[in-house]
CSV table of C-alpha atoms in Angstrom, one decimal:
chain,number,residue,atom,x,y,z
A,21,MET,CA,-29.5,12.5,-15.9
A,22,ILE,CA,-27.7,11.0,-18.6
A,23,ASP,CA,-29.2,12.4,-21.8
A,24,GLU,CA,-30.0,10.0,-24.5
A,25,LYS,CA,-30.8,12.7,-27.1
A,26,SER,CA,-27.3,14.3,-26.3
A,27,ILE,CA,-25.7,10.9,-26.7
A,28,ALA,CA,-27.4,10.5,-30.3
A,29,GLU,CA,-26.6,13.9,-31.3
A,30,PHE,CA,-22.9,13.6,-30.5
A,31,PHE,CA,-22.5,10.2,-31.8
A,32,ALA,CA,-23.9,11.1,-35.0
A,33,GLU,CA,-21.6,14.1,-35.2
A,34,LEU,CA,-18.5,11.8,-34.7
A,35,VAL,CA,-19.7,9.2,-37.1
A,36,SER,CA,-20.1,11.9,-39.8
A,37,ILE,CA,-16.3,12.6,-39.5
A,38,ASP,CA,-13.8,10.4,-41.7
A,39,SER,CA,-11.4,9.1,-39.5
A,40,PRO,CA,-9.6,5.8,-40.7
A,41,SER,CA,-6.4,4.6,-39.0
A,42,LEU,CA,-3.8,7.3,-39.4
A,43,GLU,CA,-6.1,9.8,-40.7
A,44,GLU,CA,-7.5,11.2,-37.3
A,45,ARG,CA,-6.6,14.9,-37.7
A,46,GLU,CA,-10.4,16.1,-38.2
A,47,MET,CA,-11.4,13.8,-35.3
A,48,ALA,CA,-8.9,14.9,-32.9
A,49,ASP,CA,-9.7,18.6,-33.5
A,50,THR,CA,-13.5,18.0,-33.1
A,51,LEU,CA,-13.0,16.2,-29.9
A,52,LYS,CA,-10.9,18.7,-28.5
A,53,ALA,CA,-13.3,21.3,-29.3
A,54,LYS,CA,-16.2,19.3,-27.9
A,55,PHE,CA,-14.7,18.5,-24.8
A,56,ALA,CA,-13.5,21.9,-24.3
A,57,GLU,CA,-17.1,23.0,-24.3
A,58,ILE,CA,-17.4,21.1,-21.0
A,59,ASP,CA,-14.4,22.4,-19.7
A,60,VAL,CA,-12.2,19.5,-20.4
A,61,LEU,CA,-9.0,20.6,-22.2
A,62,PHE,CA,-7.0,17.6,-23.8
A,63,THR,CA,-3.6,18.0,-24.5
A,64,GLU,CA,-2.3,16.4,-28.0
A,65,ASP,CA,1.1,14.5,-28.0
A,66,HIS,CA,3.6,14.6,-30.9
A,67,THR,CA,3.9,11.0,-31.9
A,68,GLN,CA,3.0,11.5,-35.6
A,69,GLU,CA,6.5,10.7,-36.6
A,70,GLN,CA,6.3,7.2,-34.7
A,71,THR,CA,2.9,6.2,-35.8
A,72,GLY,CA,2.5,7.7,-39.1
A,73,SER,CA,-0.8,9.5,-38.2
A,74,ASN,CA,-1.8,12.9,-39.2
A,75,ALA,CA,-2.8,13.5,-35.3
A,76,GLY,CA,-1.3,12.6,-32.1
A,77,ASN,CA,-3.2,10.9,-29.0
A,78,LEU,CA,-5.0,12.8,-26.8
A,79,PHE,CA,-4.8,13.1,-22.8
A,80,VAL,CA,-6.4,15.0,-19.9
A,81,ARG,CA,-6.3,14.5,-16.2
A,82,ILE,CA,-9.6,15.8,-14.4
A,83,PRO,CA,-8.9,16.5,-10.7
A,84,GLY,CA,-11.2,14.7,-8.3
A,85,SER,CA,-13.0,15.9,-5.2
A,86,LEU,CA,-13.3,12.5,-3.8
A,87,GLU,CA,-10.7,10.5,-1.8
A,88,GLY,CA,-9.3,7.6,-4.0
A,89,ALA,CA,-6.8,6.7,-6.7
A,90,PRO,CA,-7.5,8.2,-10.1
A,91,ILE,CA,-8.8,5.9,-13.1
A,92,LEU,CA,-8.1,5.8,-16.4
A,93,LEU,CA,-10.8,5.8,-19.3
A,94,ALA,CA,-9.6,5.1,-22.8
A,95,ALA,CA,-11.0,4.7,-26.4
A,96,HIS,CA,-9.7,5.2,-29.8
A,97,MET,CA,-10.5,7.6,-32.5
A,98,ASP,CA,-9.8,5.7,-35.5
A,99,THR,CA,-11.9,3.3,-37.5
A,100,VAL,CA,-11.3,0.4,-39.8
A,101,GLU,CA,-12.3,1.0,-43.7
A,102,PRO,CA,-14.8,1.3,-45.6
A,103,ALA,CA,-15.0,4.5,-43.7
A,104,LYS,CA,-15.4,7.4,-46.0
A,105,GLY,CA,-18.7,9.0,-46.0
A,106,LYS,CA,-20.1,7.4,-43.1
A,107,LYS,CA,-23.6,8.5,-41.5
A,108,ALA,CA,-25.6,7.3,-38.7
A,109,VAL,CA,-29.3,6.2,-39.5
A,110,PHE,CA,-31.4,6.0,-36.5
A,111,HIS,CA,-34.1,3.2,-36.3
A,112,GLU,CA,-37.4,3.5,-34.2
A,113,ASP,CA,-36.1,1.0,-31.8
A,114,GLY,CA,-32.9,2.7,-30.7
A,115,THR,CA,-30.8,1.0,-32.9
A,116,VAL,CA,-28.4,3.0,-35.0
A,117,THR,CA,-26.5,1.6,-38.4
A,118,SER,CA,-24.8,3.1,-41.2
A,119,ASP,CA,-26.6,3.2,-44.7
A,120,GLY,CA,-24.9,-0.2,-45.5
A,121,THR,CA,-22.1,1.1,-47.8
A,122,THR,CA,-19.8,1.6,-44.7
A,123,ILE,CA,-18.9,0.6,-41.2
A,124,LEU,CA,-20.7,2.7,-38.6
A,125,GLY,CA,-17.8,3.4,-36.2
A,126,ALA,CA,-19.4,2.3,-33.0
A,127,ASP,CA,-16.1,0.7,-32.7
A,128,ASP,CA,-15.0,3.1,-31.1
A,129,LEU,CA,-16.9,6.0,-31.3
A,130,ALA,CA,-19.6,4.6,-29.0
A,131,GLY,CA,-16.8,4.5,-26.5
A,132,VAL,CA,-15.9,8.2,-27.0
A,133,THR,CA,-19.5,9.1,-26.8
A,134,ALA,CA,-20.0,7.1,-23.6
A,135,ILE,CA,-17.0,9.1,-21.9
A,136,TYR,CA,-18.0,12.2,-23.2
A,137,GLU,CA,-21.6,12.0,-21.6
A,138,SER,CA,-20.5,10.6,-18.5
A,139,VAL,CA,-17.9,13.5,-17.8
A,140,ARG,CA,-20.4,15.9,-19.0
A,141,HIS,CA,-22.8,14.7,-16.5
A,142,LEU,CA,-20.4,14.8,-13.6
A,143,ASN,CA,-19.5,18.6,-14.5
A,144,GLU,CA,-22.7,19.7,-14.9
A,145,THR,CA,-24.2,18.4,-11.7
A,146,LYS,CA,-21.1,18.9,-10.1
A,147,THR,CA,-20.9,15.3,-8.8
A,148,PRO,CA,-18.1,14.4,-6.5
A,149,HIS,CA,-15.8,12.1,-7.9
A,150,ARG,CA,-12.3,10.5,-8.0
A,151,PRO,CA,-9.7,11.9,-10.3
A,152,ILE,CA,-10.2,10.8,-13.8
A,153,GLU,CA,-7.5,10.5,-16.7
A,154,ILE,CA,-8.9,10.1,-20.3
A,155,LEU,CA,-6.6,8.7,-23.2
A,156,ILE,CA,-7.8,8.6,-26.6
A,157,SER,CA,-5.6,7.2,-29.0
A,158,THR,CA,-4.8,6.9,-32.7
A,159,GLY,CA,-4.1,3.9,-35.0
A,160,GLU,CA,-5.6,1.2,-32.4
A,161,GLU,CA,-6.8,-0.9,-35.3
A,162,LEU,CA,-3.2,-1.0,-36.3
A,163,TYR,CA,-2.1,-2.9,-33.6
A,164,CYS,CA,-2.2,0.1,-30.9
A,165,LYS,CA,0.1,2.2,-32.7
A,166,GLY,CA,-0.8,5.5,-30.8
A,167,ALA,CA,-0.9,3.8,-27.6
A,168,ASN,CA,2.3,2.1,-28.1
A,169,ALA,CA,4.0,5.5,-28.8
A,170,PHE,CA,2.5,7.4,-25.9
A,171,ASP,CA,4.4,8.5,-22.9
A,172,TYR,CA,3.0,6.8,-19.9
A,173,SER,CA,4.9,8.9,-17.3
A,174,GLN,CA,1.9,11.2,-17.6
A,175,VAL,CA,-0.4,8.7,-16.3
A,176,GLN,CA,-1.0,8.5,-12.7
A,177,ALA,CA,-3.8,5.9,-12.7
A,178,LYS,CA,-3.1,2.1,-12.2
A,179,GLU,CA,-6.9,1.1,-12.9
A,180,ALA,CA,-8.1,1.4,-16.2
A,181,TYR,CA,-11.2,0.8,-18.4
A,182,VAL,CA,-11.3,0.4,-22.0
A,183,LEU,CA,-14.1,1.1,-23.8
A,184,ASP,CA,-13.7,-1.3,-26.7
A,185,LEU,CA,-15.6,-4.6,-26.5
A,186,SER,CA,-18.7,-6.3,-28.2
A,187,GLY,CA,-21.2,-8.1,-26.0
A,188,ALA,CA,-24.0,-7.5,-23.7
A,189,ILE,CA,-23.6,-4.5,-21.6
A,190,GLY,CA,-22.0,-5.8,-18.3
A,191,ALA,CA,-19.3,-7.9,-20.0
A,192,ALA,CA,-15.5,-7.2,-19.4
A,193,ALA,CA,-12.5,-8.8,-20.9
A,194,TYR,CA,-9.9,-9.2,-18.3
A,195,ALA,CA,-7.2,-11.3,-20.4
A,196,ALA,CA,-6.1,-11.1,-24.0
A,197,PRO,CA,-3.7,-12.8,-26.0
A,198,THR,CA,-0.1,-12.3,-27.5
A,199,LEU,CA,-0.4,-11.7,-31.4
A,200,VAL,CA,2.5,-12.3,-33.5
A,201,SER,CA,2.7,-12.1,-37.0
A,202,PHE,CA,5.2,-13.6,-39.6
A,203,GLN,CA,6.4,-13.8,-43.1
A,204,ALA,CA,8.4,-16.5,-44.6
A,205,GLU,CA,10.1,-16.2,-48.0
A,206,ILE,CA,11.5,-19.1,-49.6
A,207,GLN,CA,14.2,-18.3,-52.6
A,208,GLY,CA,14.5,-21.1,-54.9
A,209,LYS,CA,15.8,-21.2,-58.3
A,210,ALA,CA,14.2,-20.8,-61.8
A,211,ALA,CA,14.3,-23.3,-64.5
A,212,HIS,CA,12.1,-24.4,-67.6
A,213,ALA,CA,9.7,-27.0,-66.0
A,214,GLY,CA,9.4,-28.7,-69.3
A,215,PHE,CA,12.8,-29.1,-70.6
A,216,HIS,CA,15.2,-28.9,-67.5
A,217,PRO,CA,12.9,-29.1,-64.2
A,218,GLU,CA,16.1,-30.5,-62.7
A,219,GLU,CA,17.9,-27.4,-62.9
A,220,GLY,CA,15.5,-25.6,-60.8
A,221,ILE,CA,14.6,-25.3,-57.0
A,222,ASN,CA,11.0,-25.2,-56.4
A,223,SER,CA,10.1,-23.0,-53.5
A,224,ILE,CA,6.6,-23.6,-53.5
A,225,GLN,CA,7.3,-27.4,-52.8
A,226,ALA,CA,9.6,-26.3,-50.0
A,227,ALA,CA,6.7,-24.1,-48.7
A,228,ALA,CA,4.2,-26.9,-49.1
A,229,CYS,CA,6.2,-29.5,-47.2
A,230,ALA,CA,6.5,-27.0,-44.6
A,231,ILE,CA,2.7,-26.0,-44.3
A,232,ALA,CA,1.9,-29.7,-44.2
A,233,LYS,CA,3.9,-30.3,-41.2
A,234,LEU,CA,2.8,-27.2,-39.0
A,235,PRO,CA,-0.5,-27.2,-37.0
A,236,GLN,CA,-3.1,-24.5,-37.9
A,237,GLY,CA,-6.4,-23.8,-36.1
A,238,TYR,CA,-6.4,-24.5,-32.4
A,239,VAL,CA,-3.4,-26.1,-31.6
A,240,ALA,CA,-4.0,-25.6,-27.7
A,241,GLU,CA,-6.8,-24.7,-25.8
A,242,ASN,CA,-5.9,-21.0,-25.6
A,243,THR,CA,-3.4,-20.9,-28.6
A,244,THR,CA,-4.3,-20.5,-32.5
A,245,ALA,CA,-2.1,-20.5,-35.7
A,246,ASN,CA,-3.3,-19.6,-39.2
A,247,ILE,CA,-1.3,-19.1,-42.4
A,248,GLY,CA,-3.5,-16.7,-44.3
A,249,LYS,CA,-1.5,-15.6,-47.4
A,250,ILE,CA,0.5,-17.7,-50.1
A,251,GLY,CA,1.9,-16.6,-53.2
A,252,GLY,CA,4.7,-17.2,-55.7
A,253,GLY,CA,5.8,-18.3,-59.2
A,254,SER,CA,6.0,-16.5,-62.5
A,255,GLY,CA,4.4,-19.1,-64.7
A,256,THR,CA,3.1,-22.7,-65.1
A,257,ASN,CA,6.3,-23.6,-67.3
A,258,ILE,CA,8.7,-22.3,-64.8
A,259,VAL,CA,10.2,-23.9,-61.5
A,260,SER,CA,8.8,-21.4,-58.8
A,261,GLU,CA,12.0,-19.2,-57.9
A,262,SER,CA,10.2,-17.8,-54.8
A,263,CYS,CA,7.1,-18.1,-52.5
A,264,ARG,CA,5.8,-16.0,-49.8
A,265,ILE,CA,3.8,-17.1,-46.8
A,266,GLU,CA,2.0,-14.8,-44.3
A,267,GLY,CA,0.3,-15.8,-41.3
A,268,GLU,CA,-0.2,-15.1,-37.4
A,269,ILE,CA,0.1,-16.8,-33.8
A,270,ARG,CA,-2.5,-16.0,-31.0
A,271,SER,CA,-1.9,-17.3,-27.4
A,272,LEU,CA,-3.2,-16.2,-24.0
A,273,ASN,CA,0.2,-17.4,-22.9
A,274,HIS,CA,2.9,-15.4,-24.1
A,275,GLU,CA,5.8,-18.3,-23.9
A,276,LYS,CA,3.5,-20.5,-25.7
A,277,ALA,CA,3.0,-18.0,-28.6
A,278,MET,CA,6.8,-17.8,-28.8
A,279,GLU,CA,7.7,-21.2,-28.6
A,280,LEU,CA,5.1,-22.0,-31.6
A,281,LEU,CA,6.5,-19.1,-33.6
A,282,GLU,CA,9.9,-20.7,-33.1
A,283,THR,CA,8.6,-24.0,-34.2
A,284,TYR,CA,7.3,-22.5,-37.5
A,285,HIS,CA,10.5,-20.5,-38.2
A,286,LYS,CA,12.6,-23.9,-37.7
A,287,THR,CA,10.3,-25.9,-39.8
A,288,PHE,CA,10.3,-23.4,-42.8
A,289,GLN,CA,14.2,-23.4,-42.3
A,290,GLN,CA,14.6,-26.8,-42.6
A,291,GLU,CA,12.5,-27.6,-45.5
A,292,ALA,CA,14.3,-24.7,-47.5
A,293,GLU,CA,17.6,-26.4,-46.5
A,294,LYS,CA,16.4,-29.7,-47.9
A,295,VAL,CA,16.2,-28.7,-51.1
A,296,GLN,CA,19.1,-26.1,-51.0
A,297,ALA,CA,16.9,-23.1,-51.2
A,298,SER,CA,17.0,-20.1,-48.7
A,299,LEU,CA,14.7,-18.6,-46.4
A,300,VAL,CA,14.2,-14.9,-45.3
A,301,TRP,CA,12.1,-15.0,-42.0
A,302,LYS,CA,10.4,-12.0,-40.7
A,303,GLU,CA,8.4,-11.7,-37.4
A,304,LYS,CA,6.7,-9.2,-35.5
A,305,ARG,CA,5.3,-9.1,-32.0
A,306,ASN,CA,2.1,-7.0,-32.4
A,307,ILE,CA,0.4,-7.1,-28.7
A,308,HIS,CA,1.7,-9.0,-25.7
A,309,ALA,CA,-0.7,-11.0,-23.5
A,310,TYR,CA,-1.9,-10.0,-20.2
A,311,GLU,CA,-4.3,-11.1,-17.4
A,312,THR,CA,-6.0,-8.6,-14.9
A,313,PRO,CA,-6.7,-10.4,-11.8
A,314,LEU,CA,-10.4,-10.8,-10.9
A,315,THR,CA,-9.3,-9.7,-7.4
A,316,SER,CA,-7.8,-6.3,-8.7
A,317,ASP,CA,-9.4,-3.0,-7.9
A,318,ALA,CA,-10.5,-2.7,-11.5
A,319,ALA,CA,-12.7,-5.9,-11.5
A,320,LYS,CA,-14.2,-5.3,-8.0
A,321,HIS,CA,-15.2,-1.5,-8.9
A,322,TYR,CA,-16.5,-2.7,-12.3
A,323,GLU,CA,-18.7,-5.4,-10.6
A,324,SER,CA,-20.1,-3.0,-8.1
A,325,ALA,CA,-20.8,-0.4,-10.8
A,326,VAL,CA,-22.4,-2.7,-13.1
A,327,LYS,CA,-24.6,-3.9,-10.0
A,328,LYS,CA,-25.6,-0.3,-9.5
A,329,GLU,CA,-27.0,-0.5,-13.1
A,330,GLY,CA,-28.9,-3.5,-12.3
A,331,LEU,CA,-26.9,-5.8,-14.4
A,332,THR,CA,-24.3,-8.3,-13.5
A,333,ALA,CA,-20.9,-8.2,-14.4
A,334,ALA,CA,-19.6,-11.1,-16.8
A,335,PHE,CA,-15.8,-11.4,-17.1
A,336,GLU,CA,-14.3,-13.2,-19.8
A,337,LYS,CA,-11.1,-13.9,-22.0
A,338,THR,CA,-10.7,-12.5,-25.4
A,339,PHE,CA,-8.7,-13.2,-28.4
A,340,GLY,CA,-8.7,-9.8,-29.7
A,341,GLY,CA,-6.3,-7.3,-28.7
A,342,SER,CA,-6.6,-3.4,-27.7
A,343,ASP,CA,-4.8,-0.7,-26.0
A,344,ASN,CA,-5.5,-2.4,-22.6
A,345,ASN,CA,-2.4,-5.0,-24.0
A,346,VAL,CA,-0.1,-1.9,-23.9
A,347,PHE,CA,-1.5,-0.4,-20.6
A,348,ALA,CA,-0.6,-3.8,-18.9
A,349,GLN,CA,3.0,-3.8,-20.0
A,350,HIS,CA,3.0,-0.2,-18.1
A,351,GLY,CA,1.9,-1.8,-14.8
A,352,ILE,CA,-2.0,-0.5,-15.3
A,353,GLU,CA,-4.3,-3.3,-14.3
A,354,GLY,CA,-7.5,-2.6,-16.7
A,355,LEU,CA,-10.4,-4.3,-18.3
A,356,VAL,CA,-12.1,-3.9,-21.9
A,357,ILE,CA,-15.5,-3.4,-21.3
A,358,ALA,CA,-18.6,-3.8,-23.4
A,359,THR,CA,-19.7,-0.5,-25.2
A,360,SER,CA,-22.6,-1.4,-27.5
A,361,MET,CA,-20.6,-2.2,-30.6
A,362,ASN,CA,-22.0,-5.1,-32.6
A,363,GLN,CA,-20.8,-6.8,-35.7
A,364,VAL,CA,-17.9,-4.6,-35.6
A,365,HIS,CA,-15.6,-4.4,-38.7
A,366,SER,CA,-18.3,-4.9,-41.1
A,367,CYS,CA,-20.9,-2.8,-42.8
A,368,ALA,CA,-23.6,-4.5,-40.7
A,369,GLU,CA,-22.3,-2.9,-37.4
A,370,TYR,CA,-24.9,-1.2,-35.1
A,371,THR,CA,-25.2,0.3,-31.8
A,372,ARG,CA,-28.0,1.4,-29.5
A,373,ILE,CA,-28.4,4.6,-27.9
A,374,PRO,CA,-30.1,3.4,-24.7
A,375,GLU,CA,-27.2,1.2,-24.3
A,376,ILE,CA,-24.4,3.9,-24.7
A,377,ALA,CA,-26.3,5.8,-22.0
A,378,GLN,CA,-26.1,2.6,-19.8
A,379,VAL,CA,-22.1,2.6,-20.3
A,380,ALA,CA,-22.2,6.3,-19.5
A,381,ARG,CA,-23.7,5.6,-16.2
A,382,ILE,CA,-21.6,2.8,-15.3
A,383,LEU,CA,-18.7,5.3,-15.9
A,384,VAL,CA,-20.3,7.6,-13.6
A,385,HIS,CA,-20.6,4.8,-10.8
A,386,LEU,CA,-17.0,4.1,-11.5
A,387,ALA,CA,-15.7,7.5,-11.2
A,388,THR,CA,-17.7,7.8,-7.8
A,389,GLU,CA,-16.7,4.8,-6.0
A,390,LYS,CA,-15.0,5.6,-3.0
């Protein structure tokens, strides 16, 4: 049986380890040791130079005794801040929180725990299962740094389950957006604002004109845009010489995201040129949109596994990214499944041990699907 006491102990141990993004060394070492105790031997890659982490991604392939294509189970070992000195506080109703001064780290240690418990159960009970591959990545919270650097020639699975979603158990995201970030730096000319303003070129004015012309918020049903940071100038009596604007665009349609990004670029360029200022433009595609067909093996098998747990699968689109965005670019069809992580990226984050057990049982059902 899936053991809730084992789950609670394993989860609490992981929570006690500091593993903010790019500082995953102790977590990686702990996971290799804990999984080795159940005869699962991870290989750690050498992607540190690419990611900037002090640890690599962990990967293992577990042979199966059932016919059927392999499945990939995935989670990430890093957490957002504030993450130093975390501890799990258990409550009588099965809820687990932090002490309120840090995040808990259920994102994504609840996912790691569910994977561990499901594999422990399969191994100890000698239950026949399909081949299983496990990838636990670094730097996921920094736009999937570890997953982007991973060598996918190692992966045989074309069906993935990424344990990294908030929501009721049984929910699964089958589509996620392209997310691009941009930075526009307008360079004008400083002058004394009281005596010779006509000699200056006001970069803030050019930026304001551009921003006023650009759509923000929901610009279409599946597309958002946001300018989140702006700064510039050196004094109230000086015509602003430079101004920097930063923002992001998200869309479930990759082409729409790139078209809107080009509109932003052109608008800032035009407004800078109108006042004879210059523009330095930077952009970065952080993740690429995907949509996994609901007719895929991943969706069909997940629906069946959730039903065996007495639940109903709820398929949804999400505006958040995950390692599944990267997997899709390598021909792997996957879902991001709900994993008992709630109010993530905040000090109010919580999980529930019985729900992690449910997720572990769903993973067992997936592994034993014929």
